C-alpha cells in the first residue's frame, strides 16, 4: 500500500512553554484537497512549517510520502507563501520568480528552455502576459498567480498554500481555487491549504482540518465544519455558518 | 595632467589605485545583499568592530590589519549566532557587539603609548598606509569571491524570501554565516582606503544607486559593482588632485551619483 501523501501523527510543537500544536493526527492521500481552518493562533501556519521542514516538532512525526519533510525528494512539494510576506522592493520580473522554482536559487540568466517552461507554467494559471512585469507592479491576485505558477512549474505531487486568498478580491480568489481544483484533478495532486475562508473550505476541499491548537475535527467539510465544531474552535460563529451556501465543487 | 600621470608612476599610488578598485567592486558586490536584506546597520557595526581589532593590533604592536581581520570575523559570527537564536533582534545584536567592540578599542588605545597618528589613519583612511601586503589581502578576497560567484543565486534567493529558500532546501543559515565572514573581511580590507568611519558607505551607496536604476537583481549587482569600482578609482584621482582624504572623496563621489539617480530615475 503506497504511503499517504501527507501523514501527521501525534504532532506537538511548543514555543517555550506554550503548545502551539497539541497532538495533531491526520492523513491526506493523493487527490485530497485539505483545508486547514482555525482562528488566529490556532497553529495553522506552524503546521505548514513542519510539513515544509521549516520547523521541528517537539513530539510526533510528519511525513511526505513516507519521508521526513527535510528528506523528501526535491520537487515533490510546491509551496505558495502568504503574499503579504513578499518584499516588493526586490527588483525582479515575474518570470524570474517562476524560474526560481525550477532550481531553488535565483536565476542569473534565463535559458531558452527555462523561459519556455516558465511561460508554460504562467500560461496554466492564465498569467502569461505578466511574465516580463516587475513584481512590484503586480496586484495581489496577479502576484498569487505568479507564485502559483512558480510552485507548479515542477508539477509537484503535494501543493502547500498559506492563506492564498488574503488580499485578493472575490473574483480573484474564486479563479485561484478553480485553478487549484483543476490542478488537483488533472495531476491527482494533494493540496493542503491554510485558509480563513470557510466558504472556500466548504466548497473546494475534500477534507477540512479544524484546529484550535489542538485538533477539533478532521473529515469531509460537512462533518468538520458542523456548527458545534466551529463553535468549539472559534468560541462563537455569528452568522458565518449560514454563509456556506451553494453546491460543493465535485 | 602630466603631474597626475607622474603621480600614478609612484608605487604607493599604484597600490592605492589597485586596492581601491578591487575593494570598491567587492564592497558593492556584497552591498547588494546588504541593501536588499535591509542590513545597512550591519555594515556600520562591522566597520566599527574593526576599530576594536585595529586598536588591539596597535597595542600589541603587530600589523593592525591582521588583528582586525579575525577580530571582525568573530564579531560577525557572534552577531549571526545571537540573531539566529531568535530571542534577540538583528539590530539589537549588532548594537551590542558594535558597542562592545568600540569600548574595547577605546580601552586598547588608552593602553597604547603614542597611538594617535596611526589610529587616525585607520579611522579616516589613508592611501599612504596601503602596503603591498594589503594589496595581496584584497586580491585574495577577490579570488575567493570569484570562486564563490555561484553562491550569488542562493544569497539572492534568501534575500528575496528566506522561508521560500529554506523550504527549497537552501542551507540559509550556513550561507548567511559565509556571507557575514566575507562581509567582515571585505570591510577590514577596505578600512585603509575608506576609513572605519566611512567604510559602510562603500557597501550601501553603490548598491542603493544601482537599485534606483534597475529593475532586476542581476543588473542591480552588475551596476553596483561597476559604480563601486568606478567611484573608487575616480574618487582616488579627485582626492589626489584636490589633496583631500581618499575615503571621504570616494564616498562623496558615490553620494553625488546616488542623488543624481534619485532625482532622475523614473
XYZ file of C-alpha atoms in Angstrom:
516
model
C 0.000 0.000 0.000
C 1.531 3.347 -1.011
C 2.446 5.829 1.743
C -0.045 8.641 2.231
C 0.902 11.916 0.554
C 0.888 13.660 3.931
C 0.796 11.922 7.273
C 0.947 13.587 10.657
C 0.892 11.589 13.857
C 0.715 12.821 17.476
C 2.344 16.073 16.385
C 3.143 18.561 19.133
C 5.035 21.832 18.690
C 5.904 24.117 21.602
C 7.183 27.698 21.597
C 8.687 27.883 25.086
C 6.000 26.676 27.492
C 3.183 27.336 25.018
C 1.854 24.395 22.996
C 1.171 25.836 19.541
C 0.078 22.435 18.227
C -1.029 19.661 20.532
C -1.352 16.052 19.451
C -2.391 16.500 15.804
C -3.033 13.347 13.752
C -4.325 13.119 10.186
C -3.558 11.641 6.791
C -4.093 13.040 3.314
C -3.908 10.868 0.229
C -3.279 11.546 -3.441
C -6.096 13.640 -4.864
C -7.202 15.013 -1.488
C -7.763 18.750 -1.045
C -7.294 19.563 2.628
C -8.309 22.959 4.000
C -6.700 23.821 7.340
C -9.088 26.112 9.191
C -8.957 27.720 12.618
C -8.840 31.019 14.491
C -5.706 33.195 14.649
C -3.018 31.487 16.713
C -4.526 28.028 16.117
C -1.188 26.719 14.800
C -2.156 26.539 11.108
C 0.992 28.176 9.764
C 3.131 26.237 12.254
C 1.689 23.014 10.841
C 2.657 24.132 7.328
C 6.161 24.997 8.542
C 6.573 21.499 9.970
C 5.419 19.964 6.676
C 7.868 22.177 4.769
C 10.747 21.272 7.086
C 10.987 24.859 8.387
C 10.049 23.908 11.969
C 10.773 20.803 14.010
C 8.153 19.004 16.082
C 8.742 18.556 19.810
C 6.839 15.310 19.647
C 5.253 13.130 16.984
C 6.079 12.817 13.314
C 5.239 14.402 9.987
C 5.864 12.628 6.701
C 5.568 13.480 2.997
C 5.146 10.248 1.051
C 6.673 8.401 3.998
C 9.748 10.611 4.352
C 10.547 13.385 6.834
C 9.877 16.740 5.124
C 13.562 17.720 5.008
C 14.365 14.432 3.260
C 11.519 14.409 0.765
C 12.588 14.430 -2.862
C 13.217 17.797 -4.469
C 10.217 18.989 -6.438
C 7.691 16.775 -4.650
C 6.279 19.734 -2.719
C 5.228 23.061 -4.231
C 4.855 25.932 -1.762
C 2.849 29.132 -2.105
C 3.650 31.509 0.788
C 1.448 34.322 2.025
C 1.874 37.171 -0.446
C 1.975 39.687 2.398
C 5.476 38.352 3.186
C 6.769 39.410 -0.239
C 9.452 42.073 -0.270
C 8.100 44.281 -3.051
C 11.322 46.274 -3.152
C 13.167 43.236 -4.541
C 14.000 44.025 -8.161
C 12.674 41.124 -10.205
C 10.364 40.145 -13.025
C 7.610 37.560 -12.680
C 9.369 35.108 -14.984
C 12.473 35.127 -12.746
C 10.355 34.222 -9.719
C 8.774 31.359 -11.657
C 12.173 30.041 -12.820
C 13.475 30.199 -9.220
C 11.040 27.362 -8.542
C 12.917 25.172 -11.025
C 16.344 25.400 -9.406
C 15.652 26.692 -5.875
C 18.042 29.586 -6.373
C 17.638 32.964 -8.009
C 18.396 32.754 -11.763
C 21.259 34.923 -13.010
C 20.201 34.346 -16.597
C 17.319 32.524 -18.263
C 17.980 29.862 -20.879
C 15.500 29.427 -23.699
C 14.321 26.186 -22.094
C 13.832 27.864 -18.688
C 11.875 30.629 -20.353
C 9.627 28.186 -22.211
C 8.909 26.182 -19.052
C 8.168 29.342 -17.081
C 5.876 30.692 -19.790
C 4.115 27.338 -19.898
C 3.576 27.448 -16.109
C 2.331 31.024 -16.333
C 0.002 30.013 -19.197
C -1.533 27.340 -16.980
C -2.519 29.946 -14.422
C -3.632 32.366 -17.137
C -0.801 34.805 -16.385
C 1.442 34.573 -19.443
C 1.080 38.308 -20.049
C 2.671 39.012 -16.641
C 5.989 37.316 -17.499
C 8.059 40.470 -18.014
C 6.253 42.559 -15.405
C 8.139 43.717 -12.296
C 6.915 42.039 -9.099
C 6.432 45.475 -7.546
C 3.814 46.280 -10.209
C 1.617 43.211 -9.699
C -1.736 43.308 -7.935
C -2.395 40.825 -5.127
C -4.297 38.461 -7.431
C -1.660 38.665 -10.168
C 1.109 38.025 -7.675
C -0.702 34.993 -6.308
C -0.981 33.549 -9.825
C 2.739 34.055 -10.375
C 3.513 32.357 -7.061
C 1.188 29.514 -8.040
C 2.949 29.154 -11.415
C 6.262 29.042 -9.540
C 5.049 26.324 -7.211
C 3.569 24.230 -10.046
C 6.456 24.510 -12.531
C 7.896 21.143 -11.457
C 4.465 19.508 -11.298
C 4.634 18.766 -7.556
C 2.593 15.917 -6.085
C 1.817 17.981 -2.982
C 0.922 21.694 -3.083
C 1.023 23.622 0.181
C -0.536 27.084 0.324
C -0.587 29.564 3.196
C -3.694 31.759 3.069
C -3.553 32.164 -0.708
C -6.646 34.358 -0.922
C -5.514 37.007 1.563
C -5.579 40.407 -0.090
C -7.365 39.161 -3.198
C -10.873 40.131 -4.260
C -13.699 37.592 -4.530
C -13.304 37.074 -8.278
C -9.539 36.611 -7.949
C -9.862 34.111 -5.110
C -12.561 32.145 -6.958
C -10.280 31.920 -10.002
C -7.439 30.767 -7.760
C -9.496 27.994 -6.165
C -10.656 26.823 -9.590
C -7.047 26.651 -10.775
C -6.225 24.563 -7.724
C -9.216 22.280 -8.315
C -8.120 21.845 -11.916
C -4.503 21.051 -10.981
C -5.564 18.630 -8.260
C -7.883 16.742 -10.605
C -5.516 16.711 -13.583
C -2.468 15.504 -11.656
C -4.147 13.669 -8.774
C -2.143 16.018 -6.562
C -2.679 16.575 -2.859
C -3.499 20.171 -1.946
C -3.085 21.415 1.616
C -4.270 24.973 2.109
C -4.413 27.153 5.195
C -7.397 29.444 4.901
C -9.656 31.744 6.868
C -12.262 31.326 4.160
C -14.845 28.790 5.434
C -16.749 29.064 2.186
C -13.696 28.048 0.163
C -13.021 25.187 2.569
C -16.606 24.010 2.321
C -16.913 24.247 -1.458
C -13.466 23.176 -2.665
C -11.885 20.911 -0.039
C -12.401 17.161 0.188
C -11.286 17.292 3.841
C -11.150 20.001 6.470
C -8.733 20.020 9.393
C -10.184 22.274 12.083
C -7.559 23.452 14.547
C -7.524 25.406 17.755
C -4.034 24.500 18.924
C -5.460 21.010 19.238
C -7.377 19.080 16.604
C -11.069 19.970 16.817
C -12.076 17.969 13.775
C -10.870 16.264 10.613
C -13.033 14.888 7.867
C -15.289 15.874 4.986
C -16.383 19.543 5.132
C -19.957 18.617 6.044
C -18.646 16.904 9.171
C -15.668 19.032 10.197
C -17.445 22.336 9.621
C -20.549 21.469 11.626
C -21.800 24.353 13.720
C -20.789 22.732 17.026
C -17.236 22.109 15.763
C -16.881 25.714 14.581
C -18.307 26.965 17.867
C -15.765 24.825 19.742
C -12.860 26.162 17.685
C -13.877 29.798 17.360
C -15.957 30.344 20.516
C -18.803 31.915 18.560
C -19.530 31.918 14.855
C -22.116 34.680 14.373
C -23.939 34.249 11.071
C -20.910 32.796 9.336
C -22.199 29.235 9.227
C -25.202 30.302 7.203
C -22.899 31.790 4.604
C -21.647 28.366 3.499
C -24.237 28.007 0.785
C -24.441 26.644 -2.712
C -23.183 23.448 -4.255
C -19.875 21.953 -3.285
C -17.261 21.575 -6.044
C -17.245 17.932 -7.182
C 47.545 66.181 -16.364
C 51.155 65.087 -16.700
C 51.556 65.697 -12.958
C 48.679 63.303 -12.367
C 50.203 60.689 -14.659
C 53.518 61.123 -12.884
C 51.812 60.566 -9.554
C 50.469 57.224 -10.730
C 54.006 56.141 -11.627
C 54.649 56.059 -7.885
C 54.367 52.623 -6.285
C 52.180 53.768 -3.389
C 49.669 55.381 -5.764
C 49.553 52.255 -7.908
C 48.941 50.128 -4.813
C 46.224 52.509 -3.660
C 44.557 52.510 -7.089
C 44.534 48.722 -7.427
C 43.298 48.258 -3.859
C 40.626 50.965 -4.271
C 39.175 49.499 -7.459
C 39.081 45.941 -6.111
C 37.743 46.995 -2.703
C 35.135 49.207 -4.381
C 33.998 46.259 -6.526
C 33.951 43.785 -3.613
C 32.100 46.053 -1.191
C 29.462 46.967 -3.744
C 29.026 43.296 -4.732
C 28.269 42.276 -1.145
C 26.409 45.571 -0.746
C 23.519 44.411 -2.947
C 22.715 41.696 -0.402
C 23.195 44.120 2.500
C 20.836 46.674 0.960
C 18.214 44.177 -0.181
C 18.178 42.462 3.246
C 17.984 45.869 4.972
C 21.223 45.174 6.826
C 22.912 48.544 6.341
C 23.410 48.769 10.107
C 25.418 45.516 9.934
C 27.957 47.292 7.709
C 28.253 50.109 10.235
C 28.506 47.616 13.110
C 31.219 45.516 11.484
C 33.289 48.502 10.387
C 33.272 49.830 13.941
C 34.063 46.334 15.216
C 37.184 46.550 13.046
C 38.180 49.530 15.183
C 38.493 47.230 18.204
C 40.764 44.905 16.219
C 42.886 47.751 14.852
C 43.340 49.150 18.367
C 44.341 45.710 19.668
C 46.894 45.449 16.858
C 48.328 48.851 17.773
C 48.519 47.793 21.425
C 50.245 44.508 20.565
C 52.473 46.304 18.023
C 51.578 43.906 15.208
C 50.089 44.871 11.844
C 46.593 46.053 12.882
C 45.036 44.641 9.688
C 45.927 41.072 10.644
C 44.400 41.520 14.102
C 41.335 43.374 12.837
C 40.646 40.566 10.380
C 39.960 37.732 12.883
C 38.516 40.207 15.397
C 35.878 41.431 12.931
C 35.129 37.912 11.691
C 34.492 36.793 15.284
C 32.164 39.756 15.819
C 30.325 38.937 12.561
C 29.886 35.308 13.616
C 28.793 36.435 17.088
C 26.093 38.699 15.633
C 24.953 35.846 13.395
C 24.755 33.277 16.179
C 22.929 35.595 18.589
C 20.452 36.659 15.882
C 19.721 33.081 14.769
C 18.865 32.020 18.322
C 15.752 34.125 17.723
C 15.382 35.825 21.110
C 17.267 38.976 20.114
C 16.525 41.053 17.007
C 19.332 41.509 14.492
C 19.717 45.256 15.010
C 19.899 44.762 18.779
C 22.625 42.120 18.421
C 24.566 44.430 16.074
C 24.142 47.320 18.534
C 25.529 45.249 21.413
C 28.553 43.860 19.549
C 29.203 47.262 17.964
C 29.290 48.971 21.381
C 31.453 46.265 22.959
C 33.972 46.417 20.084
C 34.178 50.219 20.273
C 34.575 50.072 24.068
C 37.365 47.508 23.710
C 39.002 49.680 21.049
C 38.944 52.725 23.338
C 40.455 50.696 26.202
C 43.147 49.215 23.925
C 44.032 52.677 22.604
C 44.163 54.089 26.144
C 46.696 51.386 26.998
C 48.745 52.074 23.854
C 51.516 54.692 24.102
C 51.673 57.252 21.204
C 48.782 55.820 19.221
C 47.096 58.907 17.802
C 48.587 59.226 14.315
C 48.231 55.528 13.440
C 44.688 55.367 14.770
C 43.667 58.384 12.693
C 44.935 56.693 9.513
C 42.566 53.790 10.184
C 39.645 55.943 11.303
C 39.638 58.167 8.228
C 41.622 56.118 5.685
C 44.986 56.925 4.172
C 46.269 55.825 0.782
C 49.804 56.273 2.084
C 49.090 53.421 4.507
C 48.269 50.889 1.757
C 51.100 48.329 1.723
C 51.890 45.530 -0.703
C 50.548 43.002 1.827
C 47.225 44.895 1.823
C 47.021 44.543 -1.971
C 47.636 40.807 -1.616
C 44.914 40.618 1.037
C 42.457 42.417 -1.227
C 43.477 40.195 -4.136
C 42.955 37.079 -2.009
C 39.458 38.157 -1.004
C 38.663 38.956 -4.642
C 39.857 35.489 -5.708
C 37.698 33.790 -3.057
C 34.719 35.921 -4.065
C 35.193 34.936 -7.707
C 35.337 31.263 -6.723
C 32.122 31.747 -4.761
C 30.239 33.514 -7.567
C 27.874 30.504 -7.883
C 26.642 31.432 -4.379
C 25.050 34.568 -5.854
C 21.869 32.692 -6.765
C 21.396 31.273 -3.255
C 22.184 34.531 -1.487
C 19.832 36.343 -3.856
C 17.088 33.758 -3.290
C 17.377 34.087 0.506
C 17.447 37.882 0.119
C 14.129 37.626 -1.724
C 12.422 35.278 0.766
C 14.268 33.339 3.464
C 11.433 30.882 4.115
C 10.971 30.171 0.422
C 14.695 29.428 0.166
C 14.644 27.249 3.297
C 11.614 25.356 2.008
C 13.635 24.755 -1.179
C 16.372 23.075 0.926
C 18.789 26.015 0.626
C 21.090 25.948 3.710
C 20.235 29.560 4.501
C 21.854 29.717 7.939
C 25.173 28.330 6.690
C 25.049 30.646 3.663
C 24.402 33.612 5.971
C 27.475 32.746 8.030
C 29.619 32.627 4.905
C 28.206 35.952 3.707
C 28.885 37.511 7.130
C 32.502 36.321 7.122
C 33.100 37.631 3.590
C 31.451 40.911 4.538
C 33.708 41.192 7.583
C 36.942 40.561 5.664
C 35.872 42.935 2.876
C 35.197 45.659 5.425
C 38.598 45.158 7.072
C 40.308 45.173 3.673
C 38.520 48.449 2.841
C 39.493 50.234 6.038
C 42.769 51.741 4.793
C 41.082 53.228 1.730
C 37.761 54.320 3.189
C 38.457 54.592 6.907
C 36.496 52.872 9.656
C 34.002 55.706 9.877
C 33.067 55.700 6.183
C 33.594 52.125 5.033
C 29.911 51.189 5.451
C 29.103 53.687 2.700
C 31.114 51.537 0.257
C 28.602 48.760 0.923
C 25.433 50.788 0.806
C 25.648 53.724 -1.616
C 26.635 51.938 -4.886
C 24.040 49.212 -4.267
C 21.326 51.740 -3.412
C 22.177 53.759 -6.528
C 22.026 50.626 -8.669
C 18.651 49.724 -7.119
C 17.242 53.048 -8.288
C 18.405 52.467 -11.849
C 17.445 48.831 -12.445
C 14.501 46.504 -12.043
C 16.299 43.165 -11.906
C 18.603 41.855 -9.200
C 21.145 40.660 -11.740
C 21.521 44.096 -13.331
C 21.490 45.687 -9.866
C 24.518 43.553 -8.955
C 26.429 44.309 -12.156
C 25.683 48.036 -11.959
C 26.550 48.201 -8.250
C 29.956 46.614 -8.863
C 30.560 48.985 -11.796
C 29.614 52.040 -9.720
C 31.679 50.826 -6.754
C 34.872 50.341 -8.734
C 34.377 53.450 -10.906
C 33.756 55.759 -7.937
C 36.687 54.252 -6.051
C 39.054 54.967 -8.958
C 37.537 58.372 -9.706
C 37.433 59.351 -6.055
C 41.075 58.427 -5.602
C 42.091 60.627 -8.547
C 39.983 63.505 -7.194
C 41.470 63.081 -3.738
C 44.955 63.413 -5.239
C 44.013 66.414 -7.392
C 42.360 68.320 -4.547
C 44.679 66.928 -1.845
C 41.828 65.711 0.371
C 41.292 62.354 2.148
C 40.597 59.454 -0.223
C 37.778 57.744 1.720
C 35.717 60.891 2.108
C 36.249 61.841 -1.548
C 35.128 58.429 -2.810
C 32.043 58.466 -0.582
C 31.113 61.988 -1.704
C 31.537 60.916 -5.347
C 29.258 57.930 -4.676
C 26.752 60.215 -2.960
C 26.643 62.572 -5.969
C 25.798 59.632 -8.247
C 23.157 58.428 -5.783
C 21.400 61.793 -5.657
C 21.554 62.151 -9.456
C 19.987 58.701 -9.778
C 17.397 59.588 -7.145
C 16.398 62.792 -8.949
C 16.356 61.398 -12.480
C 15.122 57.836 -12.061
C 11.564 57.152 -13.196
